[in-house]
Amino acid sequence: MRSVIDIVDLSTEELDDLIKVARDIIANPDKYAHVCDRKKLATLFFEPSTRTRLSFEAAMYELGGHVISVPDAGSSSASKGESVSDTARVVSCYADIIAMRHPKEGAAFVAASKATVPVINAGDGGHCHPTQTLADLLTIELEKNRLGNLTVGFCGDLKFGRTVHSLINALSRYEGNKFVLISPEELKLPSYVKKDAIKSKGIPYEQTTNLEEAMPKLDILYMTRVQRERFFNEEDYLRLKDSYILTPEKLRKAKPDLAILHPLPRVNEISVAVDDDPRACYFKQVENGKYMRMALILKLLKEAGTL
Ligand code: NCD
């Protein structure tokens, strides 16, 4: 059964195809309004979420399908001690496809190994978040008309930020990209991501703590929140949480066609004064996430023989 746990589960060709389908959905929504009639998506979110969960649910509704869900871990059998694999098997009896978010790295992988329907990882701990990457890729494509030959700055919590790990993995496959990794020392990109997605592919990159210095060369700036829930102590979080705050002043030296992305939720890292700047793309990114999730649900249901 084909599931999507990590962005590496999708080939570059498949990423390009999903973007093509998402573009077609945007242009012809009526064509897709009933393709999933009577099909069910189960959303199992064992960690807080607004966007990702609603985005999956809206995606399924816009395809004509239905959604069943447990609202949180506390109200599901997980609170009685049920294992992720049992939950996955049980939910497979009710749903045609599952989207799962879990605080533990690897949980979606375990779920997929026991589920009899496709499982989509909607974020597993500090590991990865492939469908956010799909949203990010469509946004970059729509803004820049390309996914290669870009200088991409990742700024903030590169250690725990699962969206960063997945996006670096995806963008490292397109020719001509360069990365600028901007973070405090303590929140640097994990060495396994750097090794697998950057160094082994010979991708040019630099690491810095200084956002303003990096700004003029960037085509994309991917801002992230410091991931409070993954810190071992509150003191470290408080010390690091405001390491970077993007303001209109800091954007003065940026390219006129920079695209500013953020997976959201934003805490302090982008001042609201930036929202009116035409370079701010983070709310468009939210909408793009829905179209890419529609494309992915369609693809996996077709491959499972359900459609
Ligand atoms: C991200 C996540 O959950 O990793 N949010 C999202 O899905 N859009 C980013 C974050 O929580 O900081």
Coordinates of C-alpha atoms and ligand atoms in Angstrom, one line a residue:
M1 CA 0.0 0.0 0.0
R2 CA 1.5 3.3 -1.1
S3 CA 1.8 5.9 1.7
V4 CA 3.6 9.2 2.0
I5 CA 5.7 9.4 5.2
D6 CA 8.7 11.4 4.0
I7 CA 9.1 13.7 1.1
V8 CA 11.7 11.3 -0.3
D9 CA 8.8 8.8 -0.8
L10 CA 7.8 11.0 -3.8
S11 CA 10.1 11.2 -6.8
T12 CA 10.9 14.5 -8.4
E13 CA 8.7 13.5 -11.4
E14 CA 5.8 12.8 -9.0
L15 CA 6.3 16.2 -7.2
D16 CA 6.1 17.9 -10.6
D17 CA 3.0 15.9 -11.5
L18 CA 1.3 16.9 -8.2
I19 CA 2.0 20.5 -9.0
K20 CA 0.5 20.0 -12.5
V21 CA -2.7 18.5 -11.0
A22 CA -2.9 21.2 -8.3
R23 CA -2.7 23.9 -11.0
D24 CA -5.5 22.1 -12.9
I25 CA -7.6 22.0 -9.7
I26 CA -7.1 25.7 -9.3
A27 CA -8.1 26.3 -12.9
N28 CA -11.0 23.8 -13.1
P29 CA -12.4 23.2 -9.6
D30 CA -15.7 21.8 -10.9
K31 CA -13.9 19.0 -12.7
Y32 CA -12.8 17.7 -9.3
A33 CA -15.9 18.4 -7.2
H34 CA -17.2 14.8 -7.2
V35 CA -14.2 12.6 -7.9
C36 CA -14.1 11.3 -4.3
D37 CA -17.8 11.0 -3.8
R38 CA -18.5 8.5 -0.9
K39 CA -14.8 8.2 -0.1
K40 CA -13.7 8.8 3.5
L41 CA -10.6 10.5 4.8
A42 CA -9.7 9.9 8.5
T43 CA -7.8 12.7 10.2
L44 CA -5.9 11.4 13.3
F45 CA -4.2 14.4 14.9
F46 CA -2.4 13.5 18.2
E47 CA -0.7 16.9 18.3
P48 CA -2.2 20.5 17.9
S49 CA -2.9 21.7 14.4
T50 CA -5.2 24.2 12.8
R51 CA -4.0 24.6 9.2
T52 CA -2.9 21.2 8.3
R53 CA -5.9 19.4 9.7
L54 CA -8.5 21.9 8.2
S55 CA -6.5 21.9 5.0
F56 CA -6.8 18.1 4.7
E57 CA -10.5 18.2 5.6
A58 CA -11.3 21.0 3.2
A59 CA -9.3 19.2 0.5
M60 CA -11.4 16.0 0.9
Y61 CA -14.7 18.0 1.0
E62 CA -13.7 19.8 -2.2
L63 CA -13.2 16.5 -3.9
G64 CA -16.7 15.5 -2.9
G65 CA -15.5 13.1 -0.1
H66 CA -16.3 12.8 3.6
V67 CA -14.1 13.2 6.7
I68 CA -14.1 11.3 9.9
S69 CA -11.8 12.2 12.8
V70 CA -10.7 12.1 16.4
P71 CA -10.2 15.6 17.6
D72 CA -7.2 14.9 19.8
A73 CA -5.2 12.2 21.5
G74 CA -7.0 12.7 24.8
S75 CA -10.4 11.8 23.3
S76 CA -9.1 8.7 21.3
S77 CA -8.2 5.2 22.4
A78 CA -4.5 6.4 22.5
S79 CA -5.4 7.7 25.9
K80 CA -6.3 4.2 27.0
G81 CA -2.9 2.9 25.8
E82 CA -3.8 1.7 22.3
S83 CA -0.7 1.5 20.0
V84 CA -0.3 3.5 16.9
S85 CA -0.3 0.3 14.8
D86 CA -3.6 -0.9 16.3
T87 CA -5.2 2.5 15.8
A88 CA -4.1 2.4 12.1
R89 CA -5.5 -1.1 11.6
V90 CA -8.8 -0.1 13.2
V91 CA -9.2 3.1 11.3
S92 CA -8.4 1.4 8.0
C93 CA -11.7 -0.5 8.5
Y94 CA -13.6 2.8 8.4
A95 CA -11.7 5.1 6.1
D96 CA -10.2 5.0 2.5
I97 CA -7.2 7.1 3.5
I98 CA -5.6 8.4 6.7
A99 CA -3.8 11.7 7.5
M100 CA -1.9 11.4 10.8
R101 CA 0.0 13.9 12.9
H102 CA 1.9 12.6 16.0
P103 CA 4.4 14.0 18.4
K104 CA 6.7 11.0 18.0
E105 CA 9.2 10.7 15.1
G106 CA 8.4 7.6 13.1
A107 CA 4.7 7.3 14.2
A108 CA 3.3 7.7 10.7
F109 CA 5.8 5.1 9.5
V110 CA 4.6 2.6 12.0
A111 CA 0.9 3.4 11.2
A112 CA 1.6 2.9 7.5
S113 CA 3.2 -0.5 8.1
K114 CA -0.1 -1.8 9.7
A115 CA -2.8 0.2 7.9
T116 CA -4.5 -1.3 4.9
V117 CA -5.2 2.1 3.3
P118 CA -2.8 4.8 2.4
V119 CA -1.3 6.9 5.3
I120 CA -0.2 10.5 4.8
N121 CA 2.2 11.9 7.4
A122 CA 0.9 15.2 8.5
G123 CA 3.9 15.8 10.7
D124 CA 5.8 13.4 13.0
G125 CA 7.6 15.1 15.9
G126 CA 10.7 17.1 14.8
H127 CA 11.2 14.7 11.8
C128 CA 9.3 15.7 8.7
H129 CA 6.2 17.2 7.2
P130 CA 5.9 16.2 3.5
T131 CA 2.5 17.9 2.8
Q132 CA 3.7 21.2 4.1
T133 CA 6.6 20.8 1.6
L134 CA 4.0 20.3 -1.2
A135 CA 2.4 23.6 -0.2
D136 CA 5.8 25.3 -0.2
L137 CA 6.7 23.9 -3.6
L138 CA 3.5 25.0 -5.2
T139 CA 3.9 28.5 -3.7
I140 CA 7.5 28.8 -5.0
E141 CA 6.5 27.5 -8.4
L142 CA 3.6 30.0 -8.6
E143 CA 5.7 32.9 -7.4
K144 CA 8.9 32.1 -9.3
N145 CA 7.9 29.9 -12.2
R146 CA 10.7 27.5 -11.3
L147 CA 11.9 25.3 -8.5
G148 CA 15.6 25.5 -9.4
N149 CA 18.3 28.2 -9.7
L150 CA 17.1 29.8 -6.5
T151 CA 19.0 31.0 -3.4
V152 CA 16.8 29.9 -0.6
G153 CA 17.3 31.2 3.0
F154 CA 16.0 29.1 5.9
C155 CA 15.7 31.1 9.0
G156 CA 14.9 30.3 12.6
D157 CA 14.6 26.9 14.2
L158 CA 16.3 24.7 11.7
K159 CA 16.9 22.0 14.3
F160 CA 13.4 21.1 15.3
G161 CA 11.6 22.6 12.3
R162 CA 10.3 19.5 10.4
T163 CA 9.0 21.6 7.6
V164 CA 12.6 22.8 6.9
H165 CA 13.9 19.3 6.9
S166 CA 11.4 18.2 4.3
L167 CA 11.7 21.3 2.1
I168 CA 15.5 21.1 2.0
N169 CA 15.2 17.5 0.9
A170 CA 12.8 18.5 -2.0
L171 CA 14.6 21.6 -3.2
S172 CA 18.0 19.8 -3.2
R173 CA 16.7 17.8 -6.1
Y174 CA 16.3 20.7 -8.4
E175 CA 19.3 22.1 -10.4
G176 CA 21.1 25.2 -9.4
N177 CA 19.7 25.8 -5.9
K178 CA 21.8 27.2 -3.1
F179 CA 20.9 27.3 0.6
V180 CA 21.6 29.8 3.2
L181 CA 21.0 28.4 6.7
I182 CA 20.3 31.1 9.2
S183 CA 19.9 30.1 12.8
P184 CA 21.3 30.5 16.3
E185 CA 24.1 28.0 17.0
E186 CA 21.8 25.9 19.2
L187 CA 19.2 25.6 16.5
K188 CA 21.4 24.6 13.5
L189 CA 20.1 22.1 10.9
P190 CA 20.6 18.5 12.2
S191 CA 23.7 16.9 10.7
Y192 CA 21.7 14.0 9.3
V193 CA 19.7 16.4 7.1
K194 CA 22.8 18.3 6.1
K195 CA 24.6 15.1 5.2
D196 CA 21.7 13.4 3.3
A197 CA 20.2 16.4 1.5
I198 CA 23.0 18.9 1.1
K199 CA 26.5 17.6 1.4
S200 CA 26.0 14.2 -0.4
K201 CA 24.6 16.1 -3.4
G202 CA 27.3 18.8 -3.5
I203 CA 24.8 21.6 -3.0
P204 CA 26.4 25.0 -2.3
Y205 CA 25.3 26.2 1.2
E206 CA 26.4 28.6 3.9
Q207 CA 25.6 28.8 7.5
T208 CA 25.2 32.1 9.4
T209 CA 23.6 33.6 12.4
N210 CA 23.0 36.9 10.6
L211 CA 19.7 37.4 8.7
E212 CA 20.4 40.9 7.5
E213 CA 23.7 40.0 5.9
A214 CA 22.1 37.1 4.0
M215 CA 19.1 39.1 2.9
P216 CA 20.3 40.7 -0.3
K217 CA 21.2 37.4 -2.0
L218 CA 17.9 35.6 -1.3
D219 CA 15.2 34.7 -3.8
I220 CA 13.2 32.9 -1.2
L221 CA 13.2 33.5 2.6
Y222 CA 11.6 30.7 4.6
M223 CA 11.0 31.9 8.1
T224 CA 10.1 29.5 10.9
R225 CA 8.8 29.6 14.5
V226 CA 11.1 28.4 17.3
Q227 CA 9.4 25.1 18.2
R228 CA 8.7 25.6 21.9
E229 CA 7.1 22.1 22.3
R230 CA 10.3 20.3 21.4
F231 CA 12.5 22.1 23.9
F232 CA 13.7 20.3 27.0
N233 CA 13.6 23.5 29.1
E234 CA 11.6 26.7 29.0
E235 CA 14.6 28.9 29.7
D236 CA 16.3 27.9 26.5
Y237 CA 13.1 28.6 24.6
L238 CA 12.7 32.0 26.2
R239 CA 16.3 32.9 25.3
L240 CA 16.0 31.8 21.7
K241 CA 12.4 32.6 20.8
D242 CA 13.0 36.1 19.4
S243 CA 16.3 35.4 17.7
Y244 CA 14.9 36.6 14.4
I245 CA 12.1 39.0 13.8
L246 CA 11.5 40.0 10.2
T247 CA 10.4 43.7 9.9
P248 CA 10.0 46.1 7.0
E249 CA 13.3 47.7 7.9
K250 CA 15.1 44.4 7.5
L251 CA 13.6 43.9 4.1
R252 CA 15.0 47.1 2.8
K253 CA 18.0 45.3 1.4
A254 CA 16.0 42.4 0.0
K255 CA 15.5 41.7 -3.7
P256 CA 12.3 43.3 -5.0
D257 CA 11.0 39.9 -6.1
L258 CA 11.9 38.0 -2.9
A259 CA 9.2 35.5 -1.8
I260 CA 8.7 35.3 1.9
L261 CA 7.3 32.0 3.1
H262 CA 6.4 30.7 6.6
P263 CA 4.6 27.4 7.3
L264 CA 2.6 29.2 10.1
P265 CA 1.7 29.5 12.9
R266 CA 3.6 32.7 13.3
V267 CA 4.5 33.8 16.8
N268 CA 6.9 36.8 16.7
E269 CA 9.2 36.0 13.9
I270 CA 7.4 38.1 11.2
S271 CA 6.1 41.5 12.2
V272 CA 2.5 42.0 11.1
A273 CA 3.7 45.1 9.3
V274 CA 5.3 42.8 6.7
D275 CA 1.9 41.2 5.8
D276 CA 1.0 44.1 3.4
D277 CA 4.3 43.7 1.6
P278 CA 3.6 42.1 -1.8
R279 CA 6.6 39.8 -1.1
A280 CA 4.7 38.1 1.8
C281 CA 3.4 34.8 0.5
Y282 CA 2.6 33.0 3.7
F283 CA -1.2 33.3 3.4
K284 CA -1.2 32.2 -0.2
Q285 CA 0.9 29.3 0.9
V286 CA -1.9 28.2 3.2
E287 CA -4.3 28.0 0.3
N288 CA -1.8 26.3 -1.9
G289 CA -1.6 23.6 0.7
K290 CA -5.2 22.6 0.2
Y291 CA -4.7 22.2 -3.6
M292 CA -1.6 20.1 -3.1
R293 CA -3.4 17.9 -0.5
M294 CA -6.2 17.4 -3.0
A295 CA -3.8 16.3 -5.6
L296 CA -2.1 13.9 -3.2
I297 CA -5.3 12.4 -1.9
L298 CA -6.3 11.8 -5.5
K299 CA -3.0 10.2 -6.5
L300 CA -2.9 7.8 -3.5
L301 CA -6.6 6.8 -3.8
K302 CA -6.0 6.0 -7.5
E303 CA -2.9 4.0 -6.8
A304 CA -4.7 2.1 -4.1
G305 CA -7.4 1.2 -6.6
T306 CA -10.1 3.0 -4.6
L307 CA -10.8 5.4 -7.4
Ligands
NCD1 C1 4.2 23.5 11.0 C2 4.3 22.2 11.7 O1 3.3 21.7 12.3 O2 5.4 21.7 11.7 N1 2.9 24.0 10.9 C3 2.1 23.6 9.9 O3 1.8 22.4 9.7 N2 1.8 24.5 9.0 C4 5.1 24.6 11.5 C5 5.1 24.9 13.0 O4 4.3 24.4 13.7 O5 5.9 25.8 13.3

